CSV table of C-alpha atoms and ligand atoms in Angstrom, one decimal:
chain,number,residue,atom,x,y,z
C,1,MET,CA,60.1,-128.4,57.7
C,2,THR,CA,57.2,-127.0,59.9
C,3,TYR,CA,54.9,-126.1,56.6
C,4,PHE,CA,54.2,-127.7,53.4
C,5,THR,CA,52.7,-125.1,50.5
C,6,TYR,CA,48.8,-126.5,49.0
C,7,LYS,CA,47.9,-124.3,46.3
C,8,GLY,CA,49.9,-121.4,47.5
C,9,ILE,CA,49.0,-121.7,51.3
C,10,LEU,CA,51.0,-122.6,54.0
C,11,PHE,CA,50.0,-125.7,56.6
C,12,PRO,CA,51.7,-127.4,59.1
C,13,THR,CA,53.1,-130.6,58.2
C,14,VAL,CA,52.3,-132.0,61.6
C,15,GLY,CA,49.4,-134.2,61.2
C,16,SER,CA,48.5,-133.5,57.2
C,17,SER,CA,49.7,-133.6,54.3
C,18,VAL,CA,49.1,-132.9,49.8
C,19,GLU,CA,47.1,-136.1,50.3
C,20,THR,CA,45.2,-135.7,53.2
C,21,LEU,CA,43.8,-131.8,52.0
C,22,ASN,CA,43.2,-133.0,48.2
C,23,TYR,CA,41.1,-136.0,49.7
C,24,VAL,CA,39.1,-133.7,52.2
C,25,GLU,CA,38.7,-131.3,49.5
C,26,ASN,CA,37.7,-133.8,46.7
C,27,GLU,CA,36.5,-136.6,48.3
C,28,PHE,CA,35.6,-136.3,51.8
C,29,GLN,CA,31.6,-136.5,51.7
C,30,LEU,CA,30.0,-134.1,54.8
C,31,LEU,CA,26.6,-135.7,55.9
C,32,ASP,CA,23.5,-133.5,55.8
C,33,ASP,CA,23.5,-133.9,60.1
C,34,ASP,CA,27.2,-132.8,60.4
C,35,ILE,CA,27.8,-129.7,62.4
C,36,VAL,CA,31.3,-128.1,61.2
C,37,THR,CA,32.9,-125.2,63.5
C,38,VAL,CA,35.0,-123.5,61.1
C,39,THR,CA,37.8,-120.7,61.7
C,40,TYR,CA,41.1,-118.7,61.2
C,41,PRO,CA,43.3,-120.3,63.8
C,42,LYS,CA,43.5,-118.2,67.6
C,43,SER,CA,39.5,-116.8,66.4
C,44,GLY,CA,38.2,-119.1,69.5
C,45,THR,CA,37.7,-122.5,67.9
C,46,ASN,CA,38.3,-124.6,71.0
C,47,TRP,CA,35.8,-122.3,73.0
C,48,MET,CA,33.1,-123.0,70.4
C,49,LEU,CA,33.6,-126.3,70.5
C,50,GLU,CA,33.2,-126.6,74.2
C,51,ILE,CA,30.0,-124.8,73.8
C,52,LEU,CA,28.5,-126.8,71.1
C,53,GLY,CA,29.4,-130.2,73.4
C,54,LEU,CA,28.1,-128.4,76.4
C,55,ILE,CA,24.7,-127.9,74.6
C,56,GLN,CA,24.5,-131.5,72.6
C,57,HIS,CA,24.6,-133.0,76.5
C,58,SER,CA,22.4,-130.3,77.6
C,59,GLY,CA,24.6,-128.9,79.7
C,60,ASP,CA,26.1,-131.9,81.5
C,61,PRO,CA,30.1,-131.5,81.5
C,62,SER,CA,30.5,-135.3,81.5
C,63,TRP,CA,31.4,-135.6,77.9
C,64,ILE,CA,33.4,-132.7,77.7
C,65,SER,CA,35.6,-133.3,80.8
C,66,SER,CA,36.4,-137.1,79.6
C,67,ILE,CA,37.0,-137.3,75.9
C,68,PRO,CA,39.8,-135.0,74.4
C,69,VAL,CA,38.6,-132.0,72.1
C,70,TRP,CA,40.5,-133.2,69.3
C,71,ASP,CA,38.4,-136.7,69.2
C,72,ARG,CA,34.9,-134.9,70.4
C,73,SER,CA,35.1,-132.6,67.0
C,74,PRO,CA,38.0,-133.9,65.0
C,75,TRP,CA,39.6,-131.6,62.6
C,76,ILE,CA,39.1,-132.8,59.1
C,77,GLU,CA,42.2,-131.6,57.8
C,78,MET,CA,44.3,-134.0,60.2
C,79,SER,CA,45.0,-137.6,59.0
C,80,ASP,CA,44.5,-139.1,62.2
C,81,CYS,CA,41.5,-136.6,62.9
C,82,LEU,CA,39.7,-137.7,59.9
C,83,ASP,CA,40.0,-141.4,60.8
C,84,THR,CA,38.2,-140.4,64.0
C,85,ALA,CA,35.8,-138.6,62.1
C,86,LEU,CA,35.0,-141.1,59.5
C,87,LYS,CA,34.2,-143.8,62.2
C,88,TYR,CA,31.4,-141.1,64.0
C,89,PRO,CA,27.8,-142.0,64.4
C,90,PRO,CA,26.0,-139.1,63.3
C,91,PRO,CA,25.0,-136.0,64.3
C,92,ARG,CA,29.4,-135.1,63.9
C,93,PHE,CA,30.8,-132.7,65.4
C,94,LEU,CA,33.8,-131.5,62.9
C,95,THR,CA,36.2,-128.8,63.4
C,96,SER,CA,38.4,-127.0,60.4
C,97,HIS,CA,40.5,-124.3,59.7
C,98,LEU,CA,40.7,-124.6,55.7
C,99,PRO,CA,39.8,-121.8,53.6
C,100,ILE,CA,36.4,-122.0,51.6
C,101,GLN,CA,38.3,-123.2,48.6
C,102,HIS,CA,39.9,-126.1,50.2
C,103,PHE,CA,37.1,-127.2,52.1
C,104,PRO,CA,35.1,-130.3,51.2
C,105,LYS,CA,33.4,-129.8,47.9
C,106,SER,CA,30.2,-132.2,49.3
C,107,PHE,CA,29.2,-129.1,51.4
C,108,HIS,CA,27.9,-127.4,48.4
C,109,HIS,CA,25.4,-129.9,48.0
C,110,SER,CA,24.6,-130.9,51.9
C,111,LYS,CA,22.7,-129.5,54.7
C,112,ALA,CA,25.5,-129.7,57.1
C,113,LYS,CA,26.1,-126.6,59.3
C,114,VAL,CA,28.9,-124.5,59.4
C,115,ILE,CA,29.5,-122.1,62.5
C,116,TYR,CA,32.2,-119.9,61.3
C,117,VAL,CA,33.8,-118.1,64.8
C,118,LEU,CA,35.2,-114.6,63.6
C,119,ARG,CA,37.4,-112.9,65.7
C,120,ASN,CA,39.0,-109.3,66.1
C,121,PRO,CA,42.1,-110.0,63.5
C,122,LYS,CA,44.2,-108.1,65.9
C,123,ASP,CA,43.5,-110.2,68.8
C,124,VAL,CA,43.6,-113.3,66.4
C,125,LEU,CA,47.5,-112.2,65.7
C,126,VAL,CA,48.4,-111.7,69.0
C,127,SER,CA,47.0,-115.2,70.2
C,128,ASN,CA,48.9,-116.8,66.9
C,129,TYR,CA,52.1,-115.0,67.9
C,130,HIS,CA,52.0,-116.5,71.8
C,131,PHE,CA,50.7,-119.9,70.3
C,132,SER,CA,53.1,-120.2,67.8
C,133,LYS,CA,56.0,-119.7,70.4
C,134,SER,CA,55.1,-122.9,72.2
C,135,PHE,CA,53.0,-125.0,69.3
C,136,LYS,CA,55.8,-126.6,67.6
C,137,GLY,CA,53.4,-127.4,64.8
C,138,PHE,CA,53.7,-123.5,63.9
C,139,GLN,CA,57.0,-121.7,63.1
C,140,ASP,CA,58.6,-119.5,65.6
C,141,PRO,CA,57.0,-116.0,65.2
C,142,GLY,CA,60.3,-114.2,65.9
C,143,THR,CA,59.6,-110.5,67.2
C,144,MET,CA,56.4,-109.3,67.1
C,145,GLU,CA,57.8,-106.8,64.1
C,146,GLU,CA,58.3,-109.9,61.9
C,147,PHE,CA,55.3,-112.0,62.9
C,148,LEU,CA,52.9,-108.8,61.9
C,149,GLU,CA,54.7,-108.9,58.8
C,150,LYS,CA,54.2,-112.7,57.8
C,151,PHE,CA,51.0,-112.4,59.1
C,152,LEU,CA,49.6,-109.2,56.9
C,153,THR,CA,51.0,-111.0,54.0
C,154,GLY,CA,49.3,-114.4,54.4
C,155,ASN,CA,52.5,-116.1,54.8
C,156,VAL,CA,51.4,-118.4,58.2
C,157,ALA,CA,49.9,-121.6,58.5
C,158,PHE,CA,46.1,-121.6,57.3
C,159,GLY,CA,47.3,-118.8,54.9
C,160,SER,CA,45.7,-115.1,54.9
C,161,TRP,CA,43.0,-114.1,57.3
C,162,PHE,CA,41.8,-111.5,54.8
C,163,ASP,CA,41.1,-114.2,52.4
C,164,HIS,CA,39.9,-116.9,54.8
C,165,VAL,CA,37.0,-113.9,56.0
C,166,ARG,CA,36.3,-112.8,52.4
C,167,GLY,CA,35.9,-116.2,50.9
C,168,TRP,CA,33.9,-117.4,54.0
C,169,MET,CA,31.7,-114.3,54.2
C,170,GLU,CA,30.6,-115.2,50.4
C,171,LEU,CA,28.4,-117.5,52.2
C,172,LYS,CA,27.1,-115.4,54.8
C,173,ASP,CA,23.6,-115.4,53.0
C,174,ARG,CA,23.4,-119.7,52.8
C,175,PRO,CA,20.6,-120.9,55.5
C,176,ASN,CA,23.0,-123.4,56.5
C,177,PHE,CA,26.1,-120.9,57.4
C,178,PHE,CA,26.5,-118.9,60.9
C,179,LEU,CA,28.5,-116.4,62.0
C,180,VAL,CA,29.4,-116.1,65.1
C,181,THR,CA,31.8,-113.5,66.8
C,182,TYR,CA,34.1,-114.1,69.4
C,183,GLU,CA,33.1,-110.9,71.1
C,184,GLU,CA,29.8,-111.5,71.1
C,185,LEU,CA,30.3,-114.9,72.6
C,186,GLN,CA,32.0,-112.3,75.8
C,187,GLN,CA,29.4,-109.6,75.5
C,188,ASN,CA,26.3,-111.6,75.3
C,189,PRO,CA,27.1,-115.0,76.3
C,190,GLN,CA,23.2,-116.0,76.9
C,191,ASP,CA,22.0,-114.9,74.0
C,192,SER,CA,24.8,-116.3,72.0
C,193,VAL,CA,24.1,-119.7,73.7
C,194,LYS,CA,20.3,-119.5,73.2
C,195,ARG,CA,21.3,-118.9,69.3
C,196,LEU,CA,23.4,-121.5,69.2
C,197,CYS,CA,20.4,-123.8,70.9
C,198,HIS,CA,18.3,-123.0,68.1
C,199,ILE,CA,21.1,-124.0,65.2
C,200,LEU,CA,21.6,-127.1,66.7
C,201,GLY,CA,17.6,-128.1,67.5
C,202,LYS,CA,18.2,-128.4,71.0
C,203,ASP,CA,15.9,-127.0,73.6
C,204,LEU,CA,17.7,-126.4,77.4
C,205,ASN,CA,16.0,-125.2,80.2
C,206,SER,CA,17.5,-122.0,82.3
C,207,GLN,CA,19.3,-124.1,84.3
C,208,GLN,CA,21.0,-126.2,81.8
C,209,ILE,CA,22.2,-123.2,79.4
C,210,ASP,CA,23.6,-121.6,83.3
C,211,SER,CA,25.8,-125.1,83.1
C,212,VAL,CA,26.8,-124.5,79.4
C,213,LEU,CA,27.9,-121.3,80.4
C,214,GLU,CA,29.9,-122.0,83.5
C,215,ASN,CA,31.5,-125.0,82.3
C,216,ALA,CA,32.9,-123.2,78.6
C,217,SER,CA,33.9,-120.4,81.1
C,218,PHE,CA,37.8,-119.7,80.5
C,219,GLN,CA,38.2,-120.6,84.2
C,220,LYS,CA,36.5,-123.9,83.5
C,221,MET,CA,38.2,-124.7,80.4
C,222,LYS,CA,42.0,-123.7,81.4
C,223,GLU,CA,41.2,-126.7,84.3
C,224,ASN,CA,40.0,-129.1,82.0
C,225,SER,CA,42.7,-131.1,80.9
C,226,MET,CA,40.4,-132.5,77.9
C,227,SER,CA,40.2,-128.8,76.6
C,228,ASN,CA,43.5,-127.0,77.8
C,229,PHE,CA,46.0,-128.7,75.8
C,230,SER,CA,47.8,-130.1,78.5
C,231,LEU,CA,47.7,-133.8,77.3
C,232,LEU,CA,49.8,-132.6,73.8
C,233,SER,CA,53.2,-134.3,74.7
C,234,GLN,CA,56.3,-132.0,74.7
C,235,GLU,CA,57.0,-132.8,71.3
C,236,PHE,CA,54.0,-130.9,70.2
C,237,PHE,CA,53.8,-128.4,72.9
C,238,ASP,CA,56.8,-126.6,74.8
C,239,HIS,CA,54.4,-126.2,77.7
C,240,LYS,CA,57.0,-123.9,79.7
C,241,LYS,CA,57.1,-121.5,77.0
C,242,GLY,CA,53.0,-120.7,77.1
C,243,LYS,CA,49.8,-122.1,78.0
C,244,PHE,CA,46.8,-122.6,75.2
C,245,MET,CA,44.5,-121.0,77.2
C,246,ARG,CA,46.5,-118.0,77.9
C,247,LYS,CA,44.3,-114.8,78.4
C,248,GLY,CA,40.9,-114.9,76.8
C,249,ILE,CA,40.2,-111.2,76.5
C,250,SER,CA,39.2,-109.0,73.5
C,251,GLY,CA,41.6,-106.0,73.1
C,252,ASP,CA,44.8,-107.7,74.1
C,253,TRP,CA,46.2,-106.0,70.8
C,254,LYS,CA,46.5,-102.7,72.5
C,255,ASN,CA,48.9,-104.4,75.0
C,256,HIS,CA,51.0,-105.8,72.1
C,257,LEU,CA,50.9,-103.2,69.0
C,258,THR,CA,52.8,-100.1,69.0
C,259,VAL,CA,50.9,-97.0,67.3
C,260,ALA,CA,52.6,-97.2,64.1
C,261,GLN,CA,52.0,-101.4,64.0
C,262,ASN,CA,48.6,-100.4,64.7
C,263,GLU,CA,48.2,-97.6,61.8
C,264,TYR,CA,49.8,-100.2,59.3
C,265,PHE,CA,47.4,-102.8,60.2
C,266,ASP,CA,44.3,-100.6,59.8
C,267,ARG,CA,45.6,-99.3,56.0
C,268,VAL,CA,45.7,-103.1,55.6
C,269,TYR,CA,42.9,-104.0,56.8
C,270,GLN,CA,40.9,-101.3,54.8
C,271,GLU,CA,42.7,-102.3,51.5
C,272,LYS,CA,42.4,-105.8,51.8
C,273,MET,CA,38.6,-105.8,53.4
C,274,GLN,CA,37.2,-103.4,51.1
C,275,GLY,CA,33.7,-104.2,50.5
C,276,VAL,CA,33.1,-106.9,53.1
C,277,ASN,CA,30.6,-105.8,55.8
C,278,ILE,CA,31.5,-106.7,58.8
C,279,THR,CA,30.1,-104.7,61.8
C,280,SER,CA,30.8,-107.3,64.7
C,281,TYR,CA,33.7,-107.5,66.4
C,282,GLY,CA,32.4,-105.8,69.3
C,283,THR,CA,33.1,-102.2,70.3
C,284,GLU,CA,36.8,-103.1,69.4
C,285,GLU,CA,37.7,-101.0,66.6
C,286,CYS,CA,39.7,-102.8,64.1
I,1,LIG,P1,44.4,-116.0,73.5
I,1,LIG,O1,45.4,-116.3,73.1
I,1,LIG,O2,44.0,-114.4,73.2
I,1,LIG,O3,44.1,-115.9,75.2
I,1,LIG,P2,41.4,-121.0,69.1
I,1,LIG,O4,40.8,-122.2,70.0
I,1,LIG,O5,41.1,-121.0,67.7
I,1,LIG,O6,43.1,-121.6,68.9
I,1,LIG,O7,41.4,-120.0,69.9
I,1,LIG,C1,42.4,-119.6,71.1
I,1,LIG,C2,41.8,-118.2,71.8
I,1,LIG,O8,40.6,-118.4,72.3
I,1,LIG,C3,43.1,-118.3,73.0
I,1,LIG,O9,43.0,-116.7,73.1
I,1,LIG,C4,42.3,-118.8,74.3
I,1,LIG,O10,42.5,-117.9,75.4
I,1,LIG,C5,40.9,-118.2,74.0
I,1,LIG,N1,39.9,-118.9,74.6
I,1,LIG,C6,39.6,-120.2,74.6
I,1,LIG,N2,38.6,-120.6,75.5
I,1,LIG,C7,37.9,-119.7,76.0
I,1,LIG,C8,37.0,-119.3,77.0
I,1,LIG,N3,36.0,-120.0,77.5
I,1,LIG,N4,36.6,-118.0,76.8
I,1,LIG,C9,37.5,-116.7,76.3
I,1,LIG,N5,38.7,-117.2,75.1
I,1,LIG,C10,38.8,-118.6,75.4
């Protein structure tokens, strides 16, 4: 079984279980100085983790090039990662794909910072489609037509993109919630990194900022075995079928969706995202 269901949402069986999710939701204690990167899968999670890791080390790439990303910034919903997280001295860098209703309840009375990375959902769909072909923790996507239907109905790992984003956007006025888009990281990298430095309380000079940008570039991450998923064994990732660092661009959906599929996506988007004001997918229409 690739997935199990927890309170109506599909989760990958690899590394997680109902017990783990229950523990994370109800008992896991977030600390005031925790920094949690939260995303719907394929929104630029690992890119953000690379940037934050570099900022925390003032642009020095030694940490990100010597420790695998899942140990640097463990995913709290995965039991092995959770063990790592629990051993961490503060400040902890944590990661999660959990929808808000299953995120640790302790967040609501802590000052832990959540950095939510949002990406154009059509690019998320395409990235997820390709990733699902090689990552064995996700179900085989089938054809794009089949996967589109699953994606739009939330019948995929971590549930509906629409519900995930709607849920997290309810927190957008909280002082410890920060929204960053994949598209703004691409269009305005300098300003985005400066803003992230501010969020982390780090004062980097321009040389250090340049080093963050250079070492978190698509090309450098692609070459960094601690970040490019090449360490994942064949049991978890079929490296012949695809690469985790695939294209790293905005708007690739235009190369994958037919006109009819795109119109269908737009109709579902309009219906499901009514009342949610998101204007920041860059120049890409949604
Ligand atoms: P593509 O499949 O569109 O290439 P996540 O980390 O949430 O799983 O997201 C993975 C996506 O982020 C992939 O998208 C990957 O290529 C992209 N990505 C990772 N690092 C990146 C970087 N430094 N710059 C741009 N995109 C990056």
